[in-house]
Coordinates of C-alpha atoms in Angstrom, one line a residue:
Chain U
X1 CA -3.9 -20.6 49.4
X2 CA -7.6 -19.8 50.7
X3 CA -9.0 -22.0 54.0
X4 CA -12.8 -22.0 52.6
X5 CA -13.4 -24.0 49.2
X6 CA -16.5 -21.7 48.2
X7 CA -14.1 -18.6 48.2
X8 CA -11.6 -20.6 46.2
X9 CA -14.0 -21.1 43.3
X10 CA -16.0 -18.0 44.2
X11 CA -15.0 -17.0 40.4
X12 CA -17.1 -19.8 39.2
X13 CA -20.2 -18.7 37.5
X14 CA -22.8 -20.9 38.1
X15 CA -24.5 -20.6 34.8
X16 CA -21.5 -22.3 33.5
X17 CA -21.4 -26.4 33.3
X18 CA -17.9 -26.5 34.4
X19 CA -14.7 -24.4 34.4
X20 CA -13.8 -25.8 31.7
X21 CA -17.1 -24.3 29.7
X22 CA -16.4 -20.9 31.6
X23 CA -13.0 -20.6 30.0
X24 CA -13.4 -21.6 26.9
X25 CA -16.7 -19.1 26.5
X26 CA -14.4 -16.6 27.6
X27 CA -11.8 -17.0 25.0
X28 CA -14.8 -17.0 22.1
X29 CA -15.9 -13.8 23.6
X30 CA -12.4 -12.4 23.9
X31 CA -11.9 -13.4 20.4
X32 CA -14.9 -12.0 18.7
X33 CA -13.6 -8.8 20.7
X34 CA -9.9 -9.0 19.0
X35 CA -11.8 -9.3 15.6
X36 CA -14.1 -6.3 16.0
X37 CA -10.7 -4.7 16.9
X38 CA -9.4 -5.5 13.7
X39 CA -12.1 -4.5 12.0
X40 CA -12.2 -1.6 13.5
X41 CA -8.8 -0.5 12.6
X42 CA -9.0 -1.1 9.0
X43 CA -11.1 1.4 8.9
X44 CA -7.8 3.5 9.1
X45 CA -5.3 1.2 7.2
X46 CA -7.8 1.5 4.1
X47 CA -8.2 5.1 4.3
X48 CA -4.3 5.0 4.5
X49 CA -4.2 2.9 1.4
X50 CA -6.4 5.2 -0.6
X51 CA -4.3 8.2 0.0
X52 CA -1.0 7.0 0.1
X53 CA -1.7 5.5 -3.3
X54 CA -3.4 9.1 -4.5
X55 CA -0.6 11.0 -3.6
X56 CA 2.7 8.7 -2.8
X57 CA 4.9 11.8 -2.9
X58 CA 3.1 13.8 -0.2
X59 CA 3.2 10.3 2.4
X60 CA 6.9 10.3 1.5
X61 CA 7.6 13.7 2.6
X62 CA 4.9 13.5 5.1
X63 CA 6.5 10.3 6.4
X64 CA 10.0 12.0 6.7
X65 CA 8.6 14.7 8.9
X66 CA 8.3 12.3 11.3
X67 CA 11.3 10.9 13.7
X68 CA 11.6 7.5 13.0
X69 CA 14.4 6.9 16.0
X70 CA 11.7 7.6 18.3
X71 CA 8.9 4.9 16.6
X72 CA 11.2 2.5 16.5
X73 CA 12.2 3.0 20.3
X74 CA 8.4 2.7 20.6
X75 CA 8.5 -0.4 18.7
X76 CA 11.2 -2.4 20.7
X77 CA 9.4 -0.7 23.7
X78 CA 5.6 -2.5 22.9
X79 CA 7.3 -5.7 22.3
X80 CA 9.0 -6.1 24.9
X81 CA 5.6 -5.1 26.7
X82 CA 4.2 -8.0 24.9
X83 CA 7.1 -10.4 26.2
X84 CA 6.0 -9.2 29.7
X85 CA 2.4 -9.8 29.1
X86 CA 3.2 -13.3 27.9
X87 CA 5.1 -14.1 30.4
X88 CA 2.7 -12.8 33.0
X89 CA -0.1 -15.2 31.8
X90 CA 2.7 -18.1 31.7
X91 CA 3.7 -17.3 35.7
X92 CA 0.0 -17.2 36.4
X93 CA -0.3 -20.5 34.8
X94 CA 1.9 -22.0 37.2
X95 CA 0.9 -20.4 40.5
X96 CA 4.3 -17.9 40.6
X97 CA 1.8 -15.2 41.7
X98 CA 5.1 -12.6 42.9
X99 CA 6.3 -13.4 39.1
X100 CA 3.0 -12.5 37.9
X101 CA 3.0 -9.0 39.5
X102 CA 6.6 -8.2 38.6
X103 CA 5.3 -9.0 34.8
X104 CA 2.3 -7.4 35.0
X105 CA 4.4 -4.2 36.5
X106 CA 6.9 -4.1 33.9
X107 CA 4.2 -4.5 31.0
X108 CA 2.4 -1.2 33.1
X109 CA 6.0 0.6 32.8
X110 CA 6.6 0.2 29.4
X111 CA 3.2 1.0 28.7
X112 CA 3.8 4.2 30.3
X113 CA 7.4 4.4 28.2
X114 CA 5.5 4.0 25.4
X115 CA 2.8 7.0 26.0
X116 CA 5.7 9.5 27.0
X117 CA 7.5 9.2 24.1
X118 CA 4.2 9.6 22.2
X119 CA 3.9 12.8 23.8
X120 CA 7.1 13.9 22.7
X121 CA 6.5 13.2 19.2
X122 CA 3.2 14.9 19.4
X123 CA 4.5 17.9 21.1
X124 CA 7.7 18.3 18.4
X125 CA 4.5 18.2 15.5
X126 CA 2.3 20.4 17.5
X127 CA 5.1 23.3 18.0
X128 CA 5.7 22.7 14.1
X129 CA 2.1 23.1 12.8
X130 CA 1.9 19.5 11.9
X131 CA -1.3 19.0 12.4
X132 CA -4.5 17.3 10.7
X133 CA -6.7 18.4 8.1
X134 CA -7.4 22.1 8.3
X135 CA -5.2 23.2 11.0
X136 CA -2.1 21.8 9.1
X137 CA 0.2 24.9 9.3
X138 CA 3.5 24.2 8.8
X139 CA 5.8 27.1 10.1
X140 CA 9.4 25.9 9.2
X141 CA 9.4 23.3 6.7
X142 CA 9.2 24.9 3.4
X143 CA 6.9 24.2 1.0
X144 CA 4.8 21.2 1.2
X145 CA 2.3 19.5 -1.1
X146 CA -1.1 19.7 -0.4
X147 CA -2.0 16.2 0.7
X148 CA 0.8 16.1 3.5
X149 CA -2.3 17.3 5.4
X150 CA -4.0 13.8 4.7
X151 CA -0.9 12.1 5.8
X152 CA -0.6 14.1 9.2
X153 CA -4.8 13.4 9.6
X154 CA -4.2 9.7 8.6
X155 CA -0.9 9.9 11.2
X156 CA -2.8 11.6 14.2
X157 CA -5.8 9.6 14.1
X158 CA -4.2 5.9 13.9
X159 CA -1.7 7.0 16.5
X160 CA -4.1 8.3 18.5
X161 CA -6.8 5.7 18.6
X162 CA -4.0 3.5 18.7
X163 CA -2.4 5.5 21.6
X164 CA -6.5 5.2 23.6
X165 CA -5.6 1.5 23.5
X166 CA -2.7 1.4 25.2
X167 CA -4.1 3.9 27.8
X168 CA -7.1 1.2 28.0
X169 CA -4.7 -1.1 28.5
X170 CA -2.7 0.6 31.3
X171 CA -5.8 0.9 33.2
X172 CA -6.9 -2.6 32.8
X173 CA -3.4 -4.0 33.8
X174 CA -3.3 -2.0 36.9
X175 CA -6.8 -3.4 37.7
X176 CA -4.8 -7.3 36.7
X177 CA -1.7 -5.8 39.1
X178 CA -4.0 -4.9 42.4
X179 CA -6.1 -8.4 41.9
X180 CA -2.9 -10.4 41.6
X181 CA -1.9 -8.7 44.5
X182 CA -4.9 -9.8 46.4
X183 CA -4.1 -13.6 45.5
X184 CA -7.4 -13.8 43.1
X185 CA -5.9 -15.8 40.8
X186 CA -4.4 -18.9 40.6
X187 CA -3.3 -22.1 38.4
X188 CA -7.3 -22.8 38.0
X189 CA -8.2 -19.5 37.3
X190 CA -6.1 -16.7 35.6
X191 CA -8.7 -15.8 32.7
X192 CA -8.7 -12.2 33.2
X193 CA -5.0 -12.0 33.1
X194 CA -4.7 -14.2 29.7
X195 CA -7.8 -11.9 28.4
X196 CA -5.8 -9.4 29.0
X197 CA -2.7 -10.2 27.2
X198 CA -4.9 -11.1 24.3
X199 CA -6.1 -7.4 23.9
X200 CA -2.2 -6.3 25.0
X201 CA -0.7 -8.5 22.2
X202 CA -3.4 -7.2 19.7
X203 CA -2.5 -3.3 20.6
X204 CA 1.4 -4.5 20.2
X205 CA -0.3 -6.1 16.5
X206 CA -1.3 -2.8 15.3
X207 CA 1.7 -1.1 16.6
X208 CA 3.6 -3.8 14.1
X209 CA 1.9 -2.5 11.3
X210 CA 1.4 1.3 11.8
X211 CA 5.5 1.9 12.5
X212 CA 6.5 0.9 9.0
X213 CA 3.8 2.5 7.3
X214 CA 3.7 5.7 9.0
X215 CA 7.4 6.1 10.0
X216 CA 9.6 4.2 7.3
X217 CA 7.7 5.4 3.8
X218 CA 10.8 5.5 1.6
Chain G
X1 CA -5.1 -26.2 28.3
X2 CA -3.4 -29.7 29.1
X3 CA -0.8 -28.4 27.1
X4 CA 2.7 -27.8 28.3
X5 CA 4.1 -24.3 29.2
X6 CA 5.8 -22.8 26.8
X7 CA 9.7 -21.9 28.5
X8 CA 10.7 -18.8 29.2
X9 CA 13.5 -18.8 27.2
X10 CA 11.5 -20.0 23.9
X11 CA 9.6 -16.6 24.8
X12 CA 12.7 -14.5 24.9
X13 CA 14.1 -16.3 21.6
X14 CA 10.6 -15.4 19.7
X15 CA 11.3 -11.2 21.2
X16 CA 14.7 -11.6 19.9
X17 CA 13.5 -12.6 17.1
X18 CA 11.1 -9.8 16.8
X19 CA 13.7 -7.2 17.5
X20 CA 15.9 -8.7 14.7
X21 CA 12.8 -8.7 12.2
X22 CA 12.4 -4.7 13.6
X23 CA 16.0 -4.0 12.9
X24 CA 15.5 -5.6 9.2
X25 CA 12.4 -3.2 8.6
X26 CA 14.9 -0.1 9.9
X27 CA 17.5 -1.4 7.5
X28 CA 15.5 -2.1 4.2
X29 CA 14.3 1.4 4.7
X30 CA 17.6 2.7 4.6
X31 CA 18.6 0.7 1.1
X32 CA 15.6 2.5 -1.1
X33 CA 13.7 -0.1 -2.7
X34 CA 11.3 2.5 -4.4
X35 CA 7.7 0.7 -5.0
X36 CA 9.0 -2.7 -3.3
X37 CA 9.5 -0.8 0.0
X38 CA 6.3 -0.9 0.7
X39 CA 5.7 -5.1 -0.2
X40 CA 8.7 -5.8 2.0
X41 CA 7.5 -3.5 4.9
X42 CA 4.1 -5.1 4.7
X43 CA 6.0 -8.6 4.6
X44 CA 8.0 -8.3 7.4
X45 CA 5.1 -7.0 9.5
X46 CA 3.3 -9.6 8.4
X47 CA 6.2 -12.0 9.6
X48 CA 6.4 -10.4 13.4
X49 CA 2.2 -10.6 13.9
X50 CA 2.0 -14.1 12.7
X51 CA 5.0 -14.9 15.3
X52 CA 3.0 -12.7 18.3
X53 CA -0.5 -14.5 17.2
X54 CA 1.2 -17.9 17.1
X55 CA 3.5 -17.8 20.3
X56 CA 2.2 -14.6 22.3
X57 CA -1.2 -15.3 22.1
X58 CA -1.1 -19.2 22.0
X59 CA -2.8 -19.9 18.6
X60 CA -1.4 -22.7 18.3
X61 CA -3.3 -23.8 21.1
X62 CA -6.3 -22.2 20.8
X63 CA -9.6 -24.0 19.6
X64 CA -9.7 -24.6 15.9
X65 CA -12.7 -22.1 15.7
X66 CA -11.7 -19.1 17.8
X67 CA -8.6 -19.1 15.1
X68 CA -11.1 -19.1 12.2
X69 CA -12.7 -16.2 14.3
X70 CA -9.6 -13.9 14.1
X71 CA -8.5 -15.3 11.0
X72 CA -11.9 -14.2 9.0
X73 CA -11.8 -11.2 10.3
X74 CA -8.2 -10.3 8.5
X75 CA -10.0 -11.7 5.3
X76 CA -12.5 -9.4 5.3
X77 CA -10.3 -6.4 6.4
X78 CA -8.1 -7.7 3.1
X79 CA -11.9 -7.8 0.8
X80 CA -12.2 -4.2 2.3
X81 CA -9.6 -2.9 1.4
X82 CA -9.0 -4.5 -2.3
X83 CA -12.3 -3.7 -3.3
X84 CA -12.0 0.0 -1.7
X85 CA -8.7 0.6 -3.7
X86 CA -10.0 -1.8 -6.7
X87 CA -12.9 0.9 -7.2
X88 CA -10.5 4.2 -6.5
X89 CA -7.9 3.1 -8.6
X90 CA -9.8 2.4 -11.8
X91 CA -11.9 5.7 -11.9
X92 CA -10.5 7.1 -14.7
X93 CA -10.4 3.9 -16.7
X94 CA -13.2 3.6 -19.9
X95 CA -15.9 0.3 -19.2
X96 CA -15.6 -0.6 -23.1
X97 CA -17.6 -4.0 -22.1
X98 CA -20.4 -1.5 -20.9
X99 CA -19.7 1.3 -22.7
X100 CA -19.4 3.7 -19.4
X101 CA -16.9 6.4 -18.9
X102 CA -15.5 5.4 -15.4
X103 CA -14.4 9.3 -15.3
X104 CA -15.8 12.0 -12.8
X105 CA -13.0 14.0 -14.3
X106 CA -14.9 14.9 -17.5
X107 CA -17.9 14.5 -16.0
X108 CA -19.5 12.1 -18.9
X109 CA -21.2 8.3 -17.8
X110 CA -19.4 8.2 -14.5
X111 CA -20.3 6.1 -11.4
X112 CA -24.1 6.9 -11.3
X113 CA -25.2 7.1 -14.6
X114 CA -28.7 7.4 -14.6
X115 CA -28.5 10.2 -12.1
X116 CA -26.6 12.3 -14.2
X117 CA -28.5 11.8 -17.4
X118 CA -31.8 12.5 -15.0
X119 CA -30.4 15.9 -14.1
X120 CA -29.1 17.1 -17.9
X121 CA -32.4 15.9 -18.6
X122 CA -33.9 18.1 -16.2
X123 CA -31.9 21.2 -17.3
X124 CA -32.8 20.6 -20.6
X125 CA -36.7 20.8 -20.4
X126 CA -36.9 23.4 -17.3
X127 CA -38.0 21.9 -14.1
X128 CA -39.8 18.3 -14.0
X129 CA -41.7 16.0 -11.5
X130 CA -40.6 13.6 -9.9
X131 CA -42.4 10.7 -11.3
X132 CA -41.4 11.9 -14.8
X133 CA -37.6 11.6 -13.3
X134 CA -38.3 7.9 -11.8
X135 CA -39.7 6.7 -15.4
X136 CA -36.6 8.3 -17.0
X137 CA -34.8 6.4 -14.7
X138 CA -36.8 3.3 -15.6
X139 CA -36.2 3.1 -19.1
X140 CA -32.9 4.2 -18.9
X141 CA -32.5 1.2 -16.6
X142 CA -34.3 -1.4 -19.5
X143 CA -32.2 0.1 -22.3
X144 CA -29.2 -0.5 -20.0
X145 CA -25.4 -1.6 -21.1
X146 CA -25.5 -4.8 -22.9
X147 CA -24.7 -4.2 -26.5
X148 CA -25.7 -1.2 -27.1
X149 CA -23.7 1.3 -24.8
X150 CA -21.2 2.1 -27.5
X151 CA -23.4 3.9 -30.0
X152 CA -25.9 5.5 -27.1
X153 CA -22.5 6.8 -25.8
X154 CA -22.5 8.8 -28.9
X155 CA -25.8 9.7 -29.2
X156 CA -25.3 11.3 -25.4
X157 CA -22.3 12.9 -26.6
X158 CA -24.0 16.8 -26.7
X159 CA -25.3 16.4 -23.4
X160 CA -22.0 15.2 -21.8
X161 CA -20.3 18.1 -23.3
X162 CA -22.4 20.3 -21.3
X163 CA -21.5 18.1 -18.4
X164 CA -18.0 18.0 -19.4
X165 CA -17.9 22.6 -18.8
X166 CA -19.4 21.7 -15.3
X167 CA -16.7 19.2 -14.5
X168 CA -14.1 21.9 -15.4
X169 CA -15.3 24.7 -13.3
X170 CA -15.3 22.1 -10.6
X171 CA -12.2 20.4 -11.4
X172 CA -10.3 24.5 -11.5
X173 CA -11.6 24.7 -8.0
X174 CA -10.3 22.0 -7.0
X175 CA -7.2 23.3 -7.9
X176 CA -7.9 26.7 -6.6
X177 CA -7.6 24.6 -3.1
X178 CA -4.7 22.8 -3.7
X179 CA -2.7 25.8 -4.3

């Protein structure tokens, strides 16, 4: 616990009535942020709807060209991230700061899990031509419609923007992990870390949607 | 934030639940469904984010309007997408009520009528200004749908025709690509 009183609510922002207000402005902000998110990404779940409606049997094919084994590894991986990252915000909540960095760690890990395995199944479709748009050139797997182009273009981009956020999020966890480590937070303040979890559990969100409709097309 | 913490076990039981709900999406694949693969996929997804918005990220708790935040903003990724496929999908359907050929196909009373007609009009009497084009556009735009569209449709019909040789040699490239 800190000696001085001003350094323990040196995260108080004066502008701010109370802690209370602080918080609570924080969370709208936050929020607004996960809703722009969303927005954002449907962006890519309605050009997804438009093609895979247009031309279902190149998604299907397209779809099976992908390893679905290692998306749903990735899966189980994210939310079991997302377990971590709740449980990080609950430890914080009730002082257990070595909890919260152990939490905050494993979240980091499986983060990292999550980005290898990425670059496995991105390596496997590079060496195979399976790639967006016009540099779709498909060495070894026959003959393929047209449109499994669009589905590969679709594939890369939601992945990867997708696959930014969870760097984003690696970054801003270790920033959550050093902090922790320095005893800035505490029962009365932990906003960064719950803020955090909010954008971790929204990235796990997207996750939840993209691995059946990209992996499992029948 | 008076509430009470939420037990580590209850959070363990909502990621077992999650892996289960995983394991179901896996398994559905596996039976083939055909078109209801894709409802059940979505339905199960939907299942597992409600669970991670409600327990992960405390909605439950949250203030009554940061929940209306999130929550509009999946309404009006829903309105964007229905109305983006709603449009897409019927392109090739016939308007009867306003006697327009939803069809870029064939080329005839598409999406952007009056354009169109401007430009066969245009071909037809060599090249024009542009103020003659914008009071072309202007009565074409008082004569508009209402009751009438069926017979002008007929009255158009040489001019789409002309269209209707255009759309071809574009539609045959677009083949061209495909191949």
């Amino acid at each position: 616990m800190e000696s001085s009183s001003s350094k323990e609510r040196s995260w108080f922002q004066h502008h701010f009535a109370s802690p209370g207000q602080q918080l609570s402005a924080a969370k709208l902000g936050m929020w607004l942020f996960l809703a722009q998110e969303v927005l954002f990404f449907s962006g890519i779940f309605v050009a997804y709807g438009i093609y895979r409606t247009h031309h279902p049997e190149a998604f299907s094919i397209g779809s099976h060209l992908l390893d679905w084994k290692l998306g749903g590894l990735n899966t189980v991986v994210l939310l079991f991230s997302s377990l971590t990252a709740a449980l990080a915000v609950r430890s914080s909540r009730i002082g257990d700061t070595r909890a919260t960095s152990r939490y905050l760690l494993l979240t980091i890990i499986c983060a990292c899990i999550f980005l290898v395995v990425k670059y496995f199944e991105y390596s496997a479709k590079f060496s195979h031509g399976l790639l967006p748009g016009k540099f779709f050139d498909p060495h070894d797997a026959g003959d393929l419609p047209y449109h499994v182009r669009s589905f590969f273009g679709i594939y890369f981009v939601a992945t990867g923007v997708h696959g930014l956020h969870v760097l984003i999020g690696i970054g801003y966890f270790i920033f959550l992990l050093v902090r922790n480590n320095q005893g800035r937070f505490s029962p009365a303040y932990n906003t960064p870390i719950d803020m955090g979890a909010l954008y971790w559990h929204l990235v796990d969100l997207i996750w939840i949607y993209l691995f059946p409709l990209l992996y499992l097309i029948d | 934030m008076a509430h009470e913490e939420v037990s580590v076990r209850n959070y363990v039981v909502v990621f077992s639940v999650l892996l289960v709900l995983t394991a179901l999406t896996v398994a559905v694949y596996q039976v083939h469904l055909g078109a209801w693969n894709l409802v059940v996929a979505v339905i199960i997804a939907t299942m597992k984010a409600a669970l991670v918005v409600v327990v992960f990220m405390h909605m439950a708790h949250e203030a009554r309007f940061n929940a209306l935040v999130f929550l509009g903003s999946l309404l009006f990724a829903g309105i964007f997408l229905a109305y983006t496929l709603n449009d897409t999908e019927r392109r090739m359907e016939v308007d009867e009520y306003h006697g327009a050929l939803v069809d870029p196909e064939t080329g005839d009373w598409a999406y952007g009528v009056a354009e169109q007609l401007s430009a066969i009009a245009d071909r037809e009497s060599g090249a024009r200004t542009e103020e003659a084009r914008e009071a072309d556009l202007e009565t074409l735009e008082g004569a508009a749908p209402a009751a009438g569209g069926a017979e002008e449709l007929g009255a158009d019909e040489e001019r789409a025709d002309d269209e209707e040789a255009d759309a071809e040699e574009a539609s045959d490239e677009r083949d061209d690509k495909e191949e």
